[in-house]
XYZ file of C-alpha atoms in Angstrom:
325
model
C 0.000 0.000 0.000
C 1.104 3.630 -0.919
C 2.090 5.702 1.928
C 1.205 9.213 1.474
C 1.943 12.212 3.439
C -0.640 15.062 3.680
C 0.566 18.367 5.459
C -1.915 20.451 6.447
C -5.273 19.251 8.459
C -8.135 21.733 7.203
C -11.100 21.321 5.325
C -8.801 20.228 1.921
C -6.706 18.148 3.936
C -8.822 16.024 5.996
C -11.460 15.652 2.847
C -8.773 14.621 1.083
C -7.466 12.345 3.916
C -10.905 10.533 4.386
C -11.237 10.022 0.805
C -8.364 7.877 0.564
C -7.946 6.336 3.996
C -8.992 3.103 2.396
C -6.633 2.891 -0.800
C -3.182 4.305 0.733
C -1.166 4.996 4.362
C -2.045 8.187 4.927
C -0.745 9.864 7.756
C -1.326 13.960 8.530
C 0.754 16.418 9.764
C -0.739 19.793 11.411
C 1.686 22.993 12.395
C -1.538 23.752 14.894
C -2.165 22.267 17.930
C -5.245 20.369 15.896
C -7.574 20.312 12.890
C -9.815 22.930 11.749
C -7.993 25.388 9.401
C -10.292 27.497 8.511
C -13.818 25.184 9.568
C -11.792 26.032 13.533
C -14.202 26.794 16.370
C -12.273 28.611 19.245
C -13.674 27.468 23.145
C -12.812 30.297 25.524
C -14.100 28.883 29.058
C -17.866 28.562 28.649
C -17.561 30.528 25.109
C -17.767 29.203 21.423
C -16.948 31.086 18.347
C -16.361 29.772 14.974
C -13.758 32.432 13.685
C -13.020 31.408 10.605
C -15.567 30.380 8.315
C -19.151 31.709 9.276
C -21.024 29.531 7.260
C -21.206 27.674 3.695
C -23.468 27.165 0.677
C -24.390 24.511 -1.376
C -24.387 24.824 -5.494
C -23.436 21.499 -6.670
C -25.065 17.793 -6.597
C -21.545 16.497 -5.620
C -21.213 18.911 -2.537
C -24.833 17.820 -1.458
C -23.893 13.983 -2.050
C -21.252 14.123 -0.109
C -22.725 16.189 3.100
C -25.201 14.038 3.095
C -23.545 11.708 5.998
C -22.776 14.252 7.945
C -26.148 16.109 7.279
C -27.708 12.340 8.123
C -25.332 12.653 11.721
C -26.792 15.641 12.478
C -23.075 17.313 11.827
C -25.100 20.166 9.063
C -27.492 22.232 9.470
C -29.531 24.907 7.476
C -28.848 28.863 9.510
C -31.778 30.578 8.883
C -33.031 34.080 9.943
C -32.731 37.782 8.896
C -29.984 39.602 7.730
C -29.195 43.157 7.960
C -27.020 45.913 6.089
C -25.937 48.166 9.132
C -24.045 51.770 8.434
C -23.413 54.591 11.140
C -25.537 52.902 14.217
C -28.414 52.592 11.814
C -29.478 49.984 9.821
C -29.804 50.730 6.410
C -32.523 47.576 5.318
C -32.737 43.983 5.269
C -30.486 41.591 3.127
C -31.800 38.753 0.847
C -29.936 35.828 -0.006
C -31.198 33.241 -2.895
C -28.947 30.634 -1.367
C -29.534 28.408 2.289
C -26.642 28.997 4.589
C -25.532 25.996 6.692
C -23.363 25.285 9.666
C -21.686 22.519 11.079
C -23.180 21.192 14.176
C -22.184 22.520 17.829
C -19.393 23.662 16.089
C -17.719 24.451 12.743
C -15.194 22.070 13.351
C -17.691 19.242 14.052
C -17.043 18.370 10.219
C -13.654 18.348 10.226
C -13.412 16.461 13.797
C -15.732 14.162 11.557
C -12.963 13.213 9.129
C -9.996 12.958 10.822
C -11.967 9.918 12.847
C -9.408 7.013 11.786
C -7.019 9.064 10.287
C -3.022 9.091 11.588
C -3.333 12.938 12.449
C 0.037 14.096 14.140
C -0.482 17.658 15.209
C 2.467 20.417 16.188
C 4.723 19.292 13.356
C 6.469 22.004 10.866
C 7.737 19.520 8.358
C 10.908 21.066 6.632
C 11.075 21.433 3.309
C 11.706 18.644 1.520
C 14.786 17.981 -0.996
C 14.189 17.713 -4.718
C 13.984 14.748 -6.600
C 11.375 11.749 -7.397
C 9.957 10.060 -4.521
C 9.920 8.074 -1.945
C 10.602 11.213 0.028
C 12.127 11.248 3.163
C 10.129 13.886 5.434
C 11.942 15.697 8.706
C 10.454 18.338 10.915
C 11.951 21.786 11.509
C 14.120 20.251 14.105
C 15.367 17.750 11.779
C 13.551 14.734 12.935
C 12.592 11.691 10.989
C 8.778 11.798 9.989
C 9.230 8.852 7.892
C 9.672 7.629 3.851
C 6.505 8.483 1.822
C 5.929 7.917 -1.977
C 3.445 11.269 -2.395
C 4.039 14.351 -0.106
C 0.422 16.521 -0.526
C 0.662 19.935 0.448
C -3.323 21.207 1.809
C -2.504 24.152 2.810
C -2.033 27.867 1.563
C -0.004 28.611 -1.323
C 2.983 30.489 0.413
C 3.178 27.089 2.656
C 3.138 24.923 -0.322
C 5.875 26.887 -1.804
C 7.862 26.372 1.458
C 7.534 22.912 1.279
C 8.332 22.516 -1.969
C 10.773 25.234 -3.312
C 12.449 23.576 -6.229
C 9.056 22.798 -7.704
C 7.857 26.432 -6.795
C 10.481 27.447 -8.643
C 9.266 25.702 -12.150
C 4.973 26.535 -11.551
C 4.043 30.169 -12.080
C 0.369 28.908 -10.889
C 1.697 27.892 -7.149
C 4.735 31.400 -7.329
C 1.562 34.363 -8.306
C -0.780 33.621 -5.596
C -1.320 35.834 -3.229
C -3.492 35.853 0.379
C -4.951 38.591 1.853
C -5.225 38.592 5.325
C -8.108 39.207 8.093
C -9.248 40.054 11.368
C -11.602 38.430 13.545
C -13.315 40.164 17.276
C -15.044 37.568 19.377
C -16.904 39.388 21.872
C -18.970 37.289 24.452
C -22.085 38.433 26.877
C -23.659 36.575 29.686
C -27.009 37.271 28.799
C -29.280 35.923 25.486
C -28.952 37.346 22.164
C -32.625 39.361 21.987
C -32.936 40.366 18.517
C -34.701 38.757 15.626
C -31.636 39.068 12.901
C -28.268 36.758 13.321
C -26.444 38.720 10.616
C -24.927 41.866 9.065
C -23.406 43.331 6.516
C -21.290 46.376 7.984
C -20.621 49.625 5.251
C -18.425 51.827 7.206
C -15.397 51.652 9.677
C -12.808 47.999 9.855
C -15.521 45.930 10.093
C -16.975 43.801 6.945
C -19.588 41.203 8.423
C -20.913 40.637 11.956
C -22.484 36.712 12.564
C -24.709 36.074 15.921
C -22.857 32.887 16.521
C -25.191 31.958 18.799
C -28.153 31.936 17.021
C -26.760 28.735 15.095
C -28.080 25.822 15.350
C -26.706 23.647 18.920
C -25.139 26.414 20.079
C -25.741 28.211 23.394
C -28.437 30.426 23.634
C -27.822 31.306 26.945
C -24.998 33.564 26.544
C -24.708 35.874 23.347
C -21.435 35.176 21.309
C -20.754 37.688 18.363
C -17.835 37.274 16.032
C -16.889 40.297 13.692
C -14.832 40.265 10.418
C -12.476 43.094 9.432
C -12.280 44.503 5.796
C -9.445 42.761 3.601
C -7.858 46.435 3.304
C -7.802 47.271 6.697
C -6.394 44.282 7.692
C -3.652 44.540 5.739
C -2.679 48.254 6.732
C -2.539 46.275 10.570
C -1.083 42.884 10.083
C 1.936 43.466 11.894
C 0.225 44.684 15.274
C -1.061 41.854 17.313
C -4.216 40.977 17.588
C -4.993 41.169 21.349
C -4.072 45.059 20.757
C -6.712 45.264 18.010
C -9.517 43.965 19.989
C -10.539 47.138 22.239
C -10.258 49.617 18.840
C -12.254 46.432 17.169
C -14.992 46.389 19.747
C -15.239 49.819 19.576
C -15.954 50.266 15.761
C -18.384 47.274 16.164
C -20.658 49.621 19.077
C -20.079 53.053 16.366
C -21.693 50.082 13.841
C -24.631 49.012 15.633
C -28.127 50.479 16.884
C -27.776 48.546 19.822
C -26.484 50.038 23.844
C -23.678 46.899 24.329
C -22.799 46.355 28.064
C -18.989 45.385 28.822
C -18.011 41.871 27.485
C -17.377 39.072 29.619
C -14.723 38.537 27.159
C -13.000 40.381 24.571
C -10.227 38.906 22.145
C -8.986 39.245 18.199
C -7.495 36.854 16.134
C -5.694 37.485 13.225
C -5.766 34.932 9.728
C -3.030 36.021 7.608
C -3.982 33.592 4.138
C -7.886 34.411 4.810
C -8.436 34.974 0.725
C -6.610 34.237 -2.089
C -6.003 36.641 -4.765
C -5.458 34.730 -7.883
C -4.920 35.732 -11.191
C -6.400 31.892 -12.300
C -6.715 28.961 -10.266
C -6.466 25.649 -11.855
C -7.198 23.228 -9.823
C -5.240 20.336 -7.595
C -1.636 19.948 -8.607
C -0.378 16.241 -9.406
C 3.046 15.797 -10.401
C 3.107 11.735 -10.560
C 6.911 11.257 -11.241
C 7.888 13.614 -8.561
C 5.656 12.284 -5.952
C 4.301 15.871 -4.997
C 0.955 17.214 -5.132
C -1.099 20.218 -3.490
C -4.719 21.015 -2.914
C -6.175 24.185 -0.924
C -7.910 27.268 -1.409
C -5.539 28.515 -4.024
C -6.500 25.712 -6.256
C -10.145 26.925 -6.143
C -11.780 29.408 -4.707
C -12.341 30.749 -0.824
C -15.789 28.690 -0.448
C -15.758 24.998 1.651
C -17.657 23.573 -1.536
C -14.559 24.567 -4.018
C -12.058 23.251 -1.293
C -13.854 20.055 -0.400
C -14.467 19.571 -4.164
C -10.814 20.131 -5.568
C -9.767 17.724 -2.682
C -12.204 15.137 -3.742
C -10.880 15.518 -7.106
C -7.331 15.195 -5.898
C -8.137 12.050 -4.659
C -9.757 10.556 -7.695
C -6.670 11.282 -9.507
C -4.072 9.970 -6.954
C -6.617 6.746 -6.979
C -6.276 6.545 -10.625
C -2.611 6.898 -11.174
């Protein structure tokens, strides 16, 4: 049996991971202290906040075929209710959307918890780059430990990682050297009483901040408390990538109370985190990269687009390919 290494343990990652657990070795290594990427939800004492993705849609049979276990689990769920446009402390009308919006269930990272279930997932690992050549490759962490022999190295993460991990084929594909990420900001802000409104959404025109999601008012989470989680303009965020987050938060929280119509009270907790590969900016993406002979291959955002659908559905048809050659 093939023994393949994947190298990064997001959405892409662990799709790809659980879609060919049963042909190959796979084994996956994670920088982070676990799975998530992106699908992460962040636990701060009795708190919840998914800070990455908010939700995702569904456009394509294959992406419904293939929730449909976890749907069936009760892992997916449809997040319905109104949405606003808010500008100035006022709110400038309701938003419609033509599409359902759905969650994973308590958590964002219930799905990707989900796949990793039988999956060698080794977490805190920086695997070094690895030396050119055809496979089997001989993988090392930063430290210069053995990780083992593998006969197809995967990277499923963002492109400036991929291009880490493999710099002499960097060097020779324009596709993985012009990508570019844009960064972003995300304030979780907590309450200890319920969420009273009707809406669990909002577009936000002026100031940082670019979208506010009622975490919340998701489906299994806790309605008890109110959890709010705020996303920062692309811009913006890149003017203030270098200053850390936790010094963000206050000036955050503040543009967030100039944004809404609301009277806040003080948060029983405040914090920021900052993504710095939130959104690729691509001049084309063209899909999952396979080099056969090398024994190298990549998968991730940068191959598609920014939604779960694209990711999930470029790993799937990563997989099919890897099965087939």
């Amino acid at each position: 049996m093939k023994r393949i290494a994947i190298v990064g343990a997001g959405i892409g990652g662990l799709t790809l991971a659980h879609a060919l657990k049963d042909h190959c070795d796979i084994t996956v290594f994670e920088k982070g202290r676990g799975a998530g990427g992106r699908m992460s939800t962040r636990r701060e004492g009795q708190y919840a906040f998914d800070h990455g993705a908010q939700s995702f849609t569904v456009r394509t049979p294959a992406f419904a075929d293939w929730l449909e276990p976890l749907r069936h689990d009760g892992l997916v769920a449809e997040w319905t209710g109104p949405l606003l446009t808010l500008s100035h402390g006022k709110v400038l009308g309701p938003r419609y959307s033509n599409e359902l919006h759905h969650v994973a269930v308590p958590g964002m990272n219930a799905i990707t918890k989900a796949l990793a279930d039988g999956i060698n997932l080794r977490s805190g690992i920086d695997v070094a780059p690895i030396a050119s050549g055809n496979g089997p490759h001989a993988l090392f962490d930063a430290a210069g430990t053995a990780l083992g022999d593998f006969d197809l190295v995967i990277s499923a993460s963002v492109a400036r990682h991929a291009r880490m991990l493999f710099p002499a084929a960097a060097k020779e594909a324009p596709f993985m050297r012009d990508v570019a990420m844009r960064p972003c900001h995300a304030l979780m802000v907590a309450f200890d009483r319920p969420w009273d409104e009707d809406w669990i959404a909002a577009r936000i025109i002026d100031g940082p901040l670019d979208w506010l999601s009622v975490d919340c008012t998701k489906p299994g989470r806790d309605r008890s408390v109110t959890t709010l989680v705020a996303q920062t303009k692309n811009d913006w965020s890149r003017h203030h990538v270098d200053i850390a987050a936790p010094h963000l938060a206050p000036l955050l929280f503040e543009a967030l109370k100039a944004s809404l119509s609301l009277d806040l009270p003080e948060p029983a907790l405040l914090k920021a985190h900052r993504w710095g590969a939130a959104f690729v900016d691509a001049p084309q993406r063209g899909g999952p990269w396979l080099d056969v002979d090398h024994g190298l291959a990549a998968t991730g955002d940068w191959t598609a687009t920014n939604r779960i659908e694209d990711i999930c559905l470029s790993a799937l048809s990563l997989a099919e390919r890897i099965k087939a050659a």
